[in-house]
Amino acid sequence: MRVGIVSTNEVQKSLIIELLQPLVGPMKSYDLTHAKNGELEATNVHFLIVDMSDPALLDCQEVMDMVAENEICLMHEKDLFSMTLEQRVAWRNRTIDLIKTARPDLAEDLLQKKDEADNKHVPDIWIIGSSAGGPQALKEMLTNLPALPISIFIAQHISESAYGQVLLRVKQIAQHWSVVSAADGLQVTPGSIYLIPRDRTIEVRHGVIQLKPYAVQDLSFNPCIDAVIRSVYASHSRIGVMILSGMGLDGAAGIRAIKGKAKMIMAQDHESSGAKGMPDSARATGAVNLSATPVELARELTKLYA
């Protein structure tokens, strides 16, 4: 995408570029010289942000003629320097919405870049999916995992009545980590483990957890590992996945969807898995980068971040 900015106010220009460039790519800067020599009129940008808070532009007939005749112009009338950070982000979001409305073909790419910008201070997230045999595999893996600058989301197939017991068990074995139940509004922080509840998938927006009900309620496995992988990746692309012991196919479709895009995808090896269906089906996708015992997986994860 090509976006330009017209202003003689260097502070205003730099703030607009700082807010928008991570989402739209390198921006072209214009001033009155470009307006008077015809370069502005001949621009090939998709959108041109015109700083209407700049008196010099209002006095320039060439700029005013272009604004009146050209649909690519987006008028901006606010002084960003006087705004709070929250107000600047809100302005950025409104501007991006205007661009998406005018050019729906660019909307998906803009949304992904916006999520990346909003989550740039969020640590890498590792999703651990497990089912039958999973509690033992989790114990072996987590007891050998020191505190790391990442966040871990655990999706363990579980009954409603057993959720509290599993949460307590994870707290006992992962003593170097902060272990909590994933809940709406929680900040995603490094060195933390979040146990995902049943009937919910999870997104990360502005570094904050958002839990949402499943679109389809009749699920064979709960929480659904496939849904967790897809929804977390859609909102925060810096993820890794580890599939541990479990029956069935849950997790395979999720990692297939992010094959080649995740930080790394690991699976428990066939021999050490109490239930082999999930890790074997994960390997069958061709997306798994490493198969090993839970202890060896913990060591590999430590190497990546220690």
Coordinates of C-alpha atoms in Angstrom, one line a residue:
M1 CA 0.0 0.0 0.0
R2 CA 1.2 3.5 -0.8
V3 CA 0.2 6.4 1.5
G4 CA 1.4 10.0 1.5
I5 CA 1.2 12.9 3.9
V6 CA 1.0 16.6 3.0
S7 CA 2.1 19.0 5.6
T8 CA 4.6 21.7 6.4
N9 CA 4.5 20.9 10.1
E10 CA 7.4 18.5 10.7
V11 CA 6.2 17.5 14.1
Q12 CA 2.8 16.6 12.8
K13 CA 4.3 14.7 9.9
S14 CA 6.5 12.7 12.1
L15 CA 3.6 11.7 14.4
I16 CA 1.4 10.7 11.5
I17 CA 4.2 8.6 10.1
E18 CA 5.0 7.0 13.5
L19 CA 1.4 6.0 13.9
L20 CA 0.6 4.8 10.4
Q21 CA 3.8 3.6 8.8
P22 CA 3.9 0.2 10.8
L23 CA 0.6 -0.6 9.2
V24 CA 0.7 0.9 5.7
G25 CA 4.4 0.6 5.0
P26 CA 6.9 3.4 4.0
M27 CA 5.0 6.7 3.6
K28 CA 5.8 9.5 1.1
S29 CA 6.2 13.0 2.5
Y30 CA 5.1 16.1 0.6
D31 CA 5.1 19.8 1.2
L32 CA 4.2 23.0 -0.7
T33 CA 7.2 22.7 -3.1
H34 CA 5.7 19.4 -4.4
A35 CA 2.3 21.0 -4.7
K36 CA 3.6 23.9 -6.7
N37 CA 5.8 21.9 -9.1
G38 CA 3.0 19.4 -9.9
E39 CA 4.6 16.4 -8.2
L40 CA 1.8 16.2 -5.7
E41 CA -0.9 16.1 -8.4
A42 CA 1.0 13.4 -10.2
T43 CA 1.4 11.2 -7.1
N44 CA 0.6 7.5 -7.5
V45 CA -0.3 6.8 -3.8
H46 CA -3.5 5.0 -2.9
F47 CA -4.3 7.6 -0.2
L48 CA -3.0 11.1 0.6
I49 CA -3.5 12.4 4.1
V50 CA -3.8 16.2 3.9
D51 CA -3.0 18.1 7.2
M52 CA -5.8 20.6 7.3
S53 CA -4.6 21.9 10.7
D54 CA -1.7 23.4 8.7
P55 CA -2.5 27.1 7.8
A56 CA 0.1 27.0 5.0
L57 CA -1.9 24.3 3.2
L58 CA -5.1 26.2 3.5
D59 CA -3.5 29.1 1.8
C60 CA -2.1 27.0 -1.1
Q61 CA -4.5 26.9 -4.1
E62 CA -2.9 23.9 -5.6
V63 CA -3.5 21.8 -2.5
M64 CA -7.1 23.0 -2.1
D65 CA -7.8 22.2 -5.8
M66 CA -6.5 18.7 -5.3
V67 CA -8.6 18.2 -2.2
A68 CA -11.7 19.3 -4.1
E69 CA -11.1 17.1 -7.1
N70 CA -9.3 13.9 -5.8
E71 CA -11.0 11.1 -4.0
I72 CA -7.8 9.7 -2.6
C73 CA -7.4 12.6 -0.2
L74 CA -8.2 12.1 3.5
M75 CA -8.5 15.3 5.4
H76 CA -6.9 15.5 8.9
E77 CA -7.9 18.5 11.0
K78 CA -6.4 17.6 14.5
D79 CA -3.2 18.6 16.1
L80 CA -1.7 15.2 17.1
F81 CA 1.0 16.8 19.3
S82 CA -1.6 18.0 21.8
M83 CA -3.3 14.5 22.0
T84 CA -2.7 11.8 24.6
L85 CA -1.3 8.5 23.4
E86 CA -4.8 6.9 23.7
Q87 CA -6.3 9.7 21.5
R88 CA -3.5 9.3 18.9
V89 CA -4.2 5.5 18.7
A90 CA -7.9 6.2 18.4
W91 CA -7.2 8.6 15.5
R92 CA -5.0 6.0 13.9
N93 CA -7.7 3.4 14.2
R94 CA -10.3 5.7 12.6
T95 CA -8.0 6.5 9.7
I96 CA -7.4 2.8 9.1
D97 CA -11.1 2.2 9.1
L98 CA -11.6 4.9 6.5
I99 CA -8.9 3.3 4.3
K100 CA -10.5 -0.2 4.8
T101 CA -13.9 1.2 3.8
A102 CA -12.6 2.9 0.7
R103 CA -10.3 -0.1 -0.3
P104 CA -11.8 -3.4 1.1
D105 CA -9.3 -5.3 -0.9
L106 CA -6.6 -4.0 1.4
A107 CA -8.6 -4.6 4.6
E108 CA -7.3 -8.0 5.6
D109 CA -3.6 -7.0 5.3
L110 CA -4.3 -3.8 7.3
L111 CA -6.0 -5.7 10.1
Q112 CA -3.2 -8.1 10.5
K113 CA -0.6 -5.3 10.6
K114 CA -2.7 -3.4 13.1
D115 CA -2.9 -6.5 15.4
E116 CA 0.9 -6.9 15.1
A117 CA 1.4 -3.2 16.0
D118 CA -0.9 -3.4 18.9
N119 CA 0.7 -6.5 20.2
K120 CA 4.4 -5.6 19.6
H121 CA 5.2 -5.6 23.3
V122 CA 3.4 -8.9 24.0
P123 CA 5.7 -11.8 24.5
D124 CA 5.8 -14.9 22.2
I125 CA 2.9 -17.2 23.1
W126 CA 3.2 -20.9 23.2
I127 CA 0.0 -23.0 23.0
I128 CA 0.2 -26.4 24.6
G129 CA -2.5 -28.8 23.5
S130 CA -3.1 -32.1 25.4
S131 CA -5.8 -34.6 26.2
A132 CA -5.6 -38.2 27.5
G133 CA -2.2 -38.7 29.0
G134 CA -1.7 -35.0 28.9
P135 CA -1.5 -34.3 32.7
Q136 CA 1.5 -36.7 33.0
A137 CA 3.1 -35.2 29.9
L138 CA 2.5 -31.7 31.3
K139 CA 4.1 -32.7 34.6
E140 CA 7.2 -34.0 32.9
M141 CA 7.5 -31.0 30.7
L142 CA 6.8 -28.2 33.1
T143 CA 8.9 -29.5 36.0
N144 CA 11.9 -29.2 33.6
L145 CA 11.0 -25.8 32.2
P146 CA 12.6 -22.8 33.9
A147 CA 10.9 -19.4 33.8
L148 CA 11.2 -17.9 30.3
P149 CA 10.3 -14.6 28.7
I150 CA 7.2 -16.1 27.0
S151 CA 3.6 -16.8 27.8
I152 CA 2.0 -20.3 27.7
F153 CA -1.6 -21.1 27.0
I154 CA -2.6 -24.6 28.0
A155 CA -5.6 -26.2 26.2
Q156 CA -6.2 -29.5 28.1
H157 CA -9.3 -31.5 27.3
I158 CA -11.1 -31.4 30.6
S159 CA -14.5 -31.8 32.3
E160 CA -16.0 -28.8 34.0
S161 CA -15.7 -30.4 37.4
A162 CA -12.0 -31.2 37.0
Y163 CA -10.9 -27.7 35.8
G164 CA -10.0 -26.4 39.3
Q165 CA -8.1 -29.6 40.1
V166 CA -6.0 -29.3 36.9
L167 CA -5.3 -25.6 37.6
L168 CA -4.0 -26.5 41.1
R169 CA -1.9 -29.3 39.7
V170 CA -0.2 -27.0 37.1
K171 CA 0.5 -24.4 39.9
Q172 CA 2.2 -27.1 41.9
I173 CA 4.4 -28.4 39.2
A174 CA 5.3 -25.1 37.4
Q175 CA 6.7 -23.4 40.5
H176 CA 8.9 -20.9 38.5
W177 CA 5.8 -19.6 36.6
S178 CA 2.8 -17.5 37.5
V179 CA -0.2 -19.9 36.8
V180 CA -3.7 -18.5 36.5
S181 CA -7.0 -19.3 34.8
A182 CA -7.4 -17.4 31.5
A183 CA -10.0 -14.7 32.0
D184 CA -11.3 -11.7 30.1
G185 CA -9.2 -8.6 30.6
L186 CA -6.0 -10.3 31.9
Q187 CA -2.8 -8.8 30.6
V188 CA -0.5 -11.3 28.8
T189 CA 2.8 -11.2 30.6
P190 CA 6.1 -13.1 30.2
G191 CA 6.7 -15.9 32.7
S192 CA 3.0 -16.7 32.9
I193 CA 0.9 -19.8 32.2
Y194 CA -2.8 -19.4 31.4
L195 CA -5.2 -22.5 31.6
I196 CA -7.9 -22.1 29.0
P197 CA -11.5 -22.8 30.3
R198 CA -14.0 -25.0 28.5
D199 CA -16.4 -23.6 25.9
R200 CA -14.1 -20.7 25.1
T201 CA -11.6 -19.7 22.5
I202 CA -9.1 -17.0 23.2
E203 CA -7.7 -13.9 21.4
V204 CA -5.1 -11.4 22.4
R205 CA -5.9 -7.7 21.6
H206 CA -3.6 -4.9 22.8
G207 CA -1.9 -7.5 25.0
V208 CA -5.1 -8.4 26.8
I209 CA -6.9 -11.7 26.8
Q210 CA -10.4 -11.8 25.2
L211 CA -12.4 -15.0 25.7
K212 CA -15.2 -15.8 23.3
P213 CA -17.8 -18.6 23.1
Y214 CA -17.4 -21.1 20.3
A215 CA -19.4 -20.5 17.2
V216 CA -20.3 -24.2 17.2
Q217 CA -21.2 -25.6 20.6
D218 CA -21.3 -29.3 19.8
L219 CA -17.6 -30.1 20.1
S220 CA -16.1 -33.6 20.6
F221 CA -13.2 -32.1 22.6
N222 CA -13.3 -29.1 24.9
P223 CA -11.5 -26.7 25.0
C224 CA -10.9 -27.1 21.3
I225 CA -7.2 -27.0 20.5
D226 CA -7.7 -26.3 16.8
A227 CA -9.9 -23.3 17.6
V228 CA -7.4 -21.9 20.2
I229 CA -4.5 -22.2 17.7
R230 CA -6.5 -20.4 14.9
S231 CA -7.9 -17.6 17.1
V232 CA -4.6 -16.8 18.9
Y233 CA -2.7 -16.8 15.7
A234 CA -5.3 -14.5 14.0
S235 CA -4.8 -11.9 16.8
H236 CA -1.1 -12.5 17.6
S237 CA 1.1 -14.1 15.0
R238 CA 4.1 -14.7 17.2
I239 CA 3.2 -18.1 18.5
G240 CA 4.6 -21.6 18.9
V241 CA 2.6 -24.8 19.4
M242 CA 3.3 -28.0 21.3
I243 CA 1.0 -31.0 20.9
L244 CA 1.3 -33.5 23.8
S245 CA -0.4 -36.9 24.5
G246 CA -4.1 -37.2 23.5
M247 CA -6.6 -39.3 21.6
G248 CA -8.1 -38.1 18.3
L249 CA -7.1 -35.4 15.8
D250 CA -7.5 -32.2 17.8
G251 CA -4.7 -29.7 17.0
A252 CA -3.8 -31.2 13.6
A253 CA -6.0 -28.8 11.6
G254 CA -4.8 -25.8 13.6
I255 CA -1.1 -26.4 13.0
R256 CA -1.8 -27.2 9.4
A257 CA -3.3 -23.8 9.0
I258 CA -0.2 -22.1 10.4
K259 CA 2.4 -24.4 8.8
G260 CA 5.5 -22.5 8.1
K261 CA 4.2 -19.4 9.9
A262 CA 4.7 -20.3 13.6
K263 CA 7.9 -19.8 15.6
M264 CA 8.1 -23.6 15.9
I265 CA 5.8 -26.6 16.2
M266 CA 6.6 -29.4 18.5
A267 CA 5.0 -32.7 19.3
Q268 CA 5.5 -35.4 21.8
D269 CA 7.1 -38.5 20.3
H270 CA 5.1 -41.6 19.6
E271 CA 7.0 -43.8 22.1
S272 CA 6.5 -41.6 25.1
S273 CA 2.8 -40.6 24.4
G274 CA 0.2 -42.3 26.6
A275 CA -2.3 -41.6 23.9
K276 CA -0.8 -41.4 20.5
G277 CA -3.6 -40.0 18.3
M278 CA -3.0 -36.3 18.7
P279 CA 0.8 -36.1 18.3
D280 CA 0.7 -38.7 15.5
S281 CA -1.9 -36.8 13.6
A282 CA 0.0 -33.6 14.1
R283 CA 3.1 -35.2 12.6
A284 CA 1.0 -36.4 9.7
T285 CA 0.4 -32.8 8.6
G286 CA 4.1 -32.2 7.9
A287 CA 4.0 -29.1 10.1
V288 CA 5.9 -30.5 13.1
N289 CA 9.5 -29.3 13.4
L290 CA 10.5 -31.5 16.4
S291 CA 9.3 -34.7 18.0
A292 CA 10.7 -35.6 21.4
T293 CA 9.8 -36.6 25.0
P294 CA 8.2 -34.0 27.2
V295 CA 11.5 -33.5 29.0
E296 CA 13.4 -33.0 25.7
L297 CA 10.7 -30.6 24.5
A298 CA 11.2 -28.5 27.7
R299 CA 14.9 -28.4 27.0
E300 CA 14.4 -27.4 23.4
L301 CA 12.0 -24.6 24.4
T302 CA 14.6 -23.4 27.0
K303 CA 17.3 -23.3 24.3
L304 CA 15.1 -21.1 22.2
Y305 CA 14.6 -18.4 24.9
A306 CA 17.1 -18.8 27.6

